[in-house]
XYZ file of C-alpha atoms in Angstrom:
345
model
C -17.608 -31.852 -7.330
C -17.569 -28.449 -8.980
C -15.029 -29.720 -11.516
C -17.291 -32.640 -12.411
C -20.268 -30.324 -12.774
C -18.280 -28.053 -15.092
C -17.156 -31.024 -17.184
C -20.724 -32.333 -17.371
C -22.047 -28.899 -18.359
C -19.358 -28.523 -21.011
C -20.124 -31.947 -22.444
C -23.854 -31.165 -22.480
C -23.285 -27.877 -24.284
C -20.992 -29.595 -26.768
C -23.602 -32.292 -27.390
C -26.370 -29.748 -27.931
C -24.140 -27.840 -30.332
C -23.218 -30.981 -32.270
C -26.841 -32.109 -32.566
C -28.162 -28.703 -33.640
C -25.416 -26.884 -35.505
C -26.031 -26.088 -39.159
C -22.278 -25.960 -39.746
C -22.324 -29.358 -41.436
C -25.816 -29.098 -42.954
C -26.871 -27.731 -46.313
C -30.172 -26.685 -47.796
C -31.520 -29.179 -50.374
C -29.642 -28.955 -53.655
C -31.389 -27.470 -56.662
C -34.207 -25.783 -54.736
C -34.905 -22.077 -54.974
C -36.883 -19.827 -52.622
C -40.543 -19.468 -53.501
C -42.255 -16.106 -53.202
C -45.659 -16.003 -51.521
C -47.529 -12.824 -52.454
C -49.844 -11.682 -49.682
C -53.123 -10.450 -51.235
C -51.495 -10.335 -54.673
C -49.935 -7.047 -55.722
C -51.665 -4.458 -53.585
C -51.566 -0.978 -52.123
C -49.274 -0.563 -49.123
C -50.378 1.126 -45.928
C -48.887 2.589 -42.780
C -48.496 -0.290 -40.286
C -47.863 1.891 -37.218
C -50.436 1.111 -34.525
C -52.129 -1.396 -36.818
C -54.803 -3.628 -35.257
C -57.281 -6.132 -36.653
C -59.898 -3.371 -36.652
C -57.849 -0.740 -38.522
C -59.251 0.483 -41.842
C -56.088 0.083 -43.867
C -57.631 1.621 -47.004
C -57.779 4.965 -45.189
C -54.021 4.989 -44.573
C -52.464 3.822 -47.827
C -49.180 5.226 -49.019
C -49.138 7.265 -52.237
C -49.972 4.691 -54.941
C -47.129 3.345 -57.070
C -49.362 1.120 -59.204
C -53.056 0.624 -60.020
C -53.709 -2.799 -58.450
C -56.168 -3.488 -55.648
C -55.732 -6.439 -53.306
C -57.609 -9.707 -53.771
C -58.582 -8.957 -57.365
C -57.831 -11.066 -60.407
C -55.626 -8.370 -62.022
C -53.595 -8.030 -58.804
C -53.066 -11.781 -58.617
C -52.095 -12.016 -62.275
C -49.567 -9.216 -61.708
C -48.167 -11.081 -58.695
C -47.603 -14.243 -60.714
C -46.037 -12.188 -63.494
C -43.666 -10.699 -60.891
C -42.472 -14.152 -59.848
C -44.891 -15.346 -57.149
C -45.100 -19.108 -56.725
C -48.189 -18.758 -54.540
C -50.732 -15.989 -54.011
C -52.515 -15.631 -50.673
C -56.173 -14.620 -50.818
C -59.004 -14.146 -48.309
C -62.446 -15.744 -48.500
C -65.888 -15.343 -46.932
C -68.711 -17.834 -47.510
C -71.789 -15.807 -48.495
C -75.451 -16.743 -47.836
C -75.833 -17.923 -51.447
C -72.955 -20.383 -51.125
C -70.205 -18.463 -52.958
C -66.761 -17.704 -51.611
C -66.278 -13.939 -51.885
C -62.588 -13.043 -52.225
C -62.212 -9.994 -50.000
C -60.119 -9.238 -46.938
C -62.336 -7.281 -44.580
C -64.908 -8.716 -42.185
C -67.148 -5.731 -42.959
C -67.752 -3.645 -46.066
C -67.465 -0.237 -44.422
C -63.761 0.403 -44.986
C -63.144 -0.340 -48.657
C -66.586 -0.003 -50.234
C -69.482 2.446 -50.286
C -71.670 -0.068 -48.444
C -71.910 -1.242 -44.857
C -72.601 -4.567 -43.238
C -70.868 -7.875 -42.656
C -69.228 -9.377 -45.721
C -70.246 -12.997 -45.117
C -73.879 -11.971 -44.537
C -74.152 -10.168 -47.882
C -75.271 -12.072 -51.020
C -72.662 -12.362 -53.737
C -74.960 -10.605 -56.220
C -74.877 -7.518 -53.985
C -71.127 -7.752 -53.424
C -70.643 -7.752 -57.202
C -72.264 -4.313 -57.389
C -69.879 -2.642 -54.959
C -66.877 -0.420 -55.605
C -64.032 -2.080 -53.689
C -61.765 0.900 -54.387
C -64.170 3.419 -52.854
C -62.480 3.964 -49.491
C -58.805 4.167 -50.472
C -57.103 7.455 -49.612
C -53.491 8.467 -49.073
C -54.144 12.009 -47.832
C -56.680 11.666 -45.054
C -59.720 11.782 -47.314
C -58.847 14.742 -49.536
C -58.681 12.515 -52.593
C -59.731 8.936 -53.366
C -57.560 7.704 -56.236
C -59.365 4.384 -56.731
C -62.949 5.492 -56.238
C -65.059 4.324 -59.165
C -62.320 2.017 -60.429
C -63.204 -1.035 -58.356
C -66.855 -1.500 -59.290
C -67.693 -5.162 -59.783
C -64.119 -6.278 -59.097
C -64.747 -8.445 -56.044
C -64.329 -11.967 -57.461
C -65.548 -15.327 -56.262
C -62.995 -18.009 -55.509
C -64.094 -20.070 -58.511
C -63.712 -17.027 -60.775
C -60.138 -16.647 -59.557
C -59.340 -20.318 -60.094
C -60.908 -20.297 -63.570
C -59.143 -17.095 -64.594
C -55.714 -18.214 -63.351
C -55.662 -21.993 -63.938
C -51.862 -22.249 -63.644
C -51.793 -20.359 -60.350
C -51.301 -21.752 -56.859
C -53.195 -20.200 -53.943
C -53.058 -20.085 -50.154
C -56.655 -19.640 -48.964
C -57.261 -17.652 -45.786
C -60.509 -18.381 -43.944
C -61.616 -15.131 -42.344
C -64.234 -16.722 -40.084
C -64.293 -19.544 -37.559
C -67.236 -21.296 -39.208
C -66.692 -25.021 -39.739
C -69.131 -24.721 -42.638
C -66.564 -22.716 -44.610
C -64.017 -25.508 -44.470
C -66.593 -28.174 -45.317
C -67.848 -26.178 -48.306
C -64.349 -25.612 -49.643
C -63.593 -29.313 -49.192
C -66.597 -30.289 -51.306
C -65.493 -27.846 -53.993
C -61.936 -29.152 -54.087
C -62.897 -32.817 -53.918
C -65.278 -32.391 -56.840
C -62.859 -30.550 -59.135
C -59.305 -31.810 -59.675
C -58.169 -28.532 -61.252
C -59.381 -26.518 -58.265
C -57.726 -28.958 -55.890
C -54.409 -28.588 -57.692
C -54.713 -24.803 -57.583
C -55.385 -24.559 -53.844
C -51.944 -25.091 -52.415
C -52.950 -24.821 -48.746
C -55.359 -23.195 -46.284
C -54.956 -21.244 -43.046
C -56.803 -18.849 -40.769
C -59.773 -19.661 -38.561
C -59.111 -22.888 -36.722
C -62.486 -24.548 -37.268
C -62.725 -24.156 -41.072
C -59.016 -24.845 -41.515
C -59.198 -28.098 -39.570
C -62.410 -29.135 -41.344
C -60.896 -28.595 -44.783
C -57.660 -30.427 -43.924
C -59.614 -33.376 -42.516
C -61.827 -33.686 -45.595
C -59.321 -33.073 -48.441
C -56.546 -35.655 -48.866
C -53.018 -34.213 -48.567
C -54.225 -30.634 -48.100
C -51.788 -28.616 -45.980
C -52.806 -25.878 -43.605
C -52.352 -24.188 -40.248
C -54.165 -21.999 -37.774
C -52.804 -19.626 -35.152
C -53.286 -22.389 -32.588
C -51.487 -25.101 -34.548
C -48.622 -22.782 -35.540
C -48.111 -21.738 -31.910
C -48.262 -25.368 -30.758
C -45.683 -26.327 -33.372
C -43.180 -23.583 -32.608
C -43.461 -23.719 -28.824
C -43.214 -27.503 -28.893
C -40.118 -27.304 -31.040
C -38.517 -24.685 -28.813
C -39.047 -27.024 -25.856
C -37.929 -30.310 -27.441
C -36.308 -29.532 -30.777
C -32.836 -29.598 -29.222
C -33.124 -33.381 -29.376
C -34.121 -33.381 -33.040
C -37.730 -34.169 -32.128
C -40.362 -32.611 -34.384
C -43.722 -32.088 -32.617
C -46.816 -33.597 -34.197
C -48.188 -30.089 -34.833
C -45.183 -29.465 -37.115
C -45.823 -32.505 -39.327
C -47.475 -32.419 -42.770
C -48.179 -28.719 -42.544
C -46.700 -25.285 -43.163
C -44.584 -23.717 -40.438
C -44.738 -19.896 -40.321
C -41.583 -18.362 -38.831
C -41.091 -14.627 -38.116
C -37.658 -13.730 -39.469
C -36.605 -11.831 -36.326
C -37.291 -14.838 -34.060
C -35.976 -17.550 -36.354
C -32.566 -17.627 -34.646
C -34.234 -19.106 -31.544
C -35.181 -22.304 -33.382
C -32.871 -25.248 -32.779
C -30.702 -25.816 -35.845
C -31.680 -22.617 -37.650
C -31.383 -22.287 -40.555
C -30.255 -25.368 -42.520
C -30.731 -28.120 -39.945
C -34.087 -26.733 -38.848
C -35.312 -26.465 -42.427
C -34.212 -30.012 -43.224
C -35.971 -31.315 -40.104
C -39.169 -29.578 -41.167
C -38.960 -31.020 -44.660
C -38.277 -34.510 -43.291
C -41.535 -34.148 -41.336
C -43.436 -33.532 -44.590
C -43.745 -29.795 -44.030
C -42.275 -26.563 -45.345
C -41.335 -23.202 -43.869
C -42.964 -19.847 -44.574
C -40.585 -17.056 -43.590
C -42.587 -14.040 -42.414
C -41.516 -10.476 -41.777
C -40.389 -9.214 -38.390
C -43.003 -9.769 -35.689
C -43.705 -6.958 -33.270
C -46.036 -6.941 -30.257
C -49.630 -6.500 -31.418
C -48.798 -7.429 -35.007
C -51.664 -8.937 -37.006
C -49.295 -11.447 -38.612
C -49.252 -9.975 -42.117
C -45.760 -8.415 -42.005
C -43.615 -9.663 -44.849
C -40.105 -9.605 -46.260
C -40.811 -6.180 -47.705
C -37.619 -4.125 -47.825
C -33.873 -4.397 -48.327
C -33.121 -4.615 -44.608
C -35.537 -7.500 -44.019
C -34.318 -9.354 -47.090
C -30.875 -9.096 -45.524
C -32.170 -11.270 -42.658
C -33.093 -14.150 -44.978
C -30.439 -16.904 -44.813
C -28.385 -17.316 -47.980
C -29.801 -20.100 -50.109
C -33.030 -20.386 -48.092
C -35.375 -22.487 -50.299
C -38.652 -22.165 -48.386
C -41.543 -19.786 -48.912
C -40.933 -16.072 -48.463
C -44.027 -14.068 -47.496
C -44.056 -10.627 -49.082
C -46.329 -7.615 -49.464
C -44.007 -6.182 -52.118
C -44.003 -8.876 -54.771
C -43.300 -6.285 -57.457
C -40.102 -5.250 -55.615
C -38.992 -8.640 -54.306
C -36.285 -9.347 -56.850
C -34.868 -5.822 -56.606
C -34.773 -5.928 -52.811
C -33.228 -9.409 -52.827
C -30.471 -8.215 -55.130
C -29.813 -4.987 -53.207
C -29.694 -6.809 -49.853
C -26.971 -9.178 -51.013
C -29.240 -12.233 -50.680
C -28.747 -13.154 -54.318
C -24.973 -12.748 -54.221
C -24.784 -14.889 -51.085
C -26.956 -17.586 -52.674
C -24.340 -18.851 -55.146
C -24.627 -15.525 -56.946
C -28.113 -16.428 -58.187
C -31.389 -14.564 -57.898
C -33.583 -17.470 -58.913
C -37.046 -18.020 -57.472
C -39.126 -21.183 -57.663
C -42.283 -20.945 -59.761
C -44.339 -23.732 -58.193
C -44.809 -25.021 -54.646
C -43.142 -28.247 -53.631
C -46.388 -29.961 -52.611
C -48.510 -31.623 -55.275
C -51.757 -33.546 -55.212
C -51.086 -37.257 -54.889
């Protein structure tokens, strides 16, 4: 009886290995990884003890460049540095504009106070978005006075960077935001082509996806449903519905848990009409914005990985990839894709 049980267990393990091993799988030929620049090229900050309420402008590291997040110059710099997609944050203002700005309130980065989405765009245009940045606890403010009038609208971004591709982050949970973006994209083919995908608040994300043909997107709920469903059933090759026709965000330090990681998993995702966004290492309490931001983390990226690589250091991405050995392991190339794989049908 015990012998039969051992044989059965061995056969089961062998079957699971055969179905899920990447030993005989390869990433798609001719595809290169695509860099996804979080907030464009921006100032870095100390992530220790970071929460959703932390004023990150008050804890920046000594500046290495002059760019401020979510501005047109920072996005242009990100594309120049090799980004295929730039992530940006939006708030729908009372006058119907999408303000491109990260924070829920104005108190951290600007000289004003109040809730961003409740402030008219005309007022937001008057603010100094570099006002609150400091790297020395408030002794000096290196960007104060240099960010006046630099908060753009979404349409200003799309008009200024017509060749760019953007991942739009809804900062609220208002269905109205998704519906308004859908009307904008459905009425302007150029804008629709530029907006690669959406994510963030579940209600606006789902509304936009439902109303815009072929638009990809995910929320925290759908991403969790996808990954947990795959962990439960992916051993069989089954891809949960939540993983289909979407983007699948995967923290690099937990990727090894996914059945068939890396090549077989990636190919299963692509066969389901989706693509993978490889995030930085997830730690308890993380806000989800960690990226592939240093040599050590680049060393965790599988050789030849052709999906999206989320980074907060777009200006250093190529250097870190080379120093980590990622490029040498990827057929000796350090080539990055310039456009996303999804296109408007």
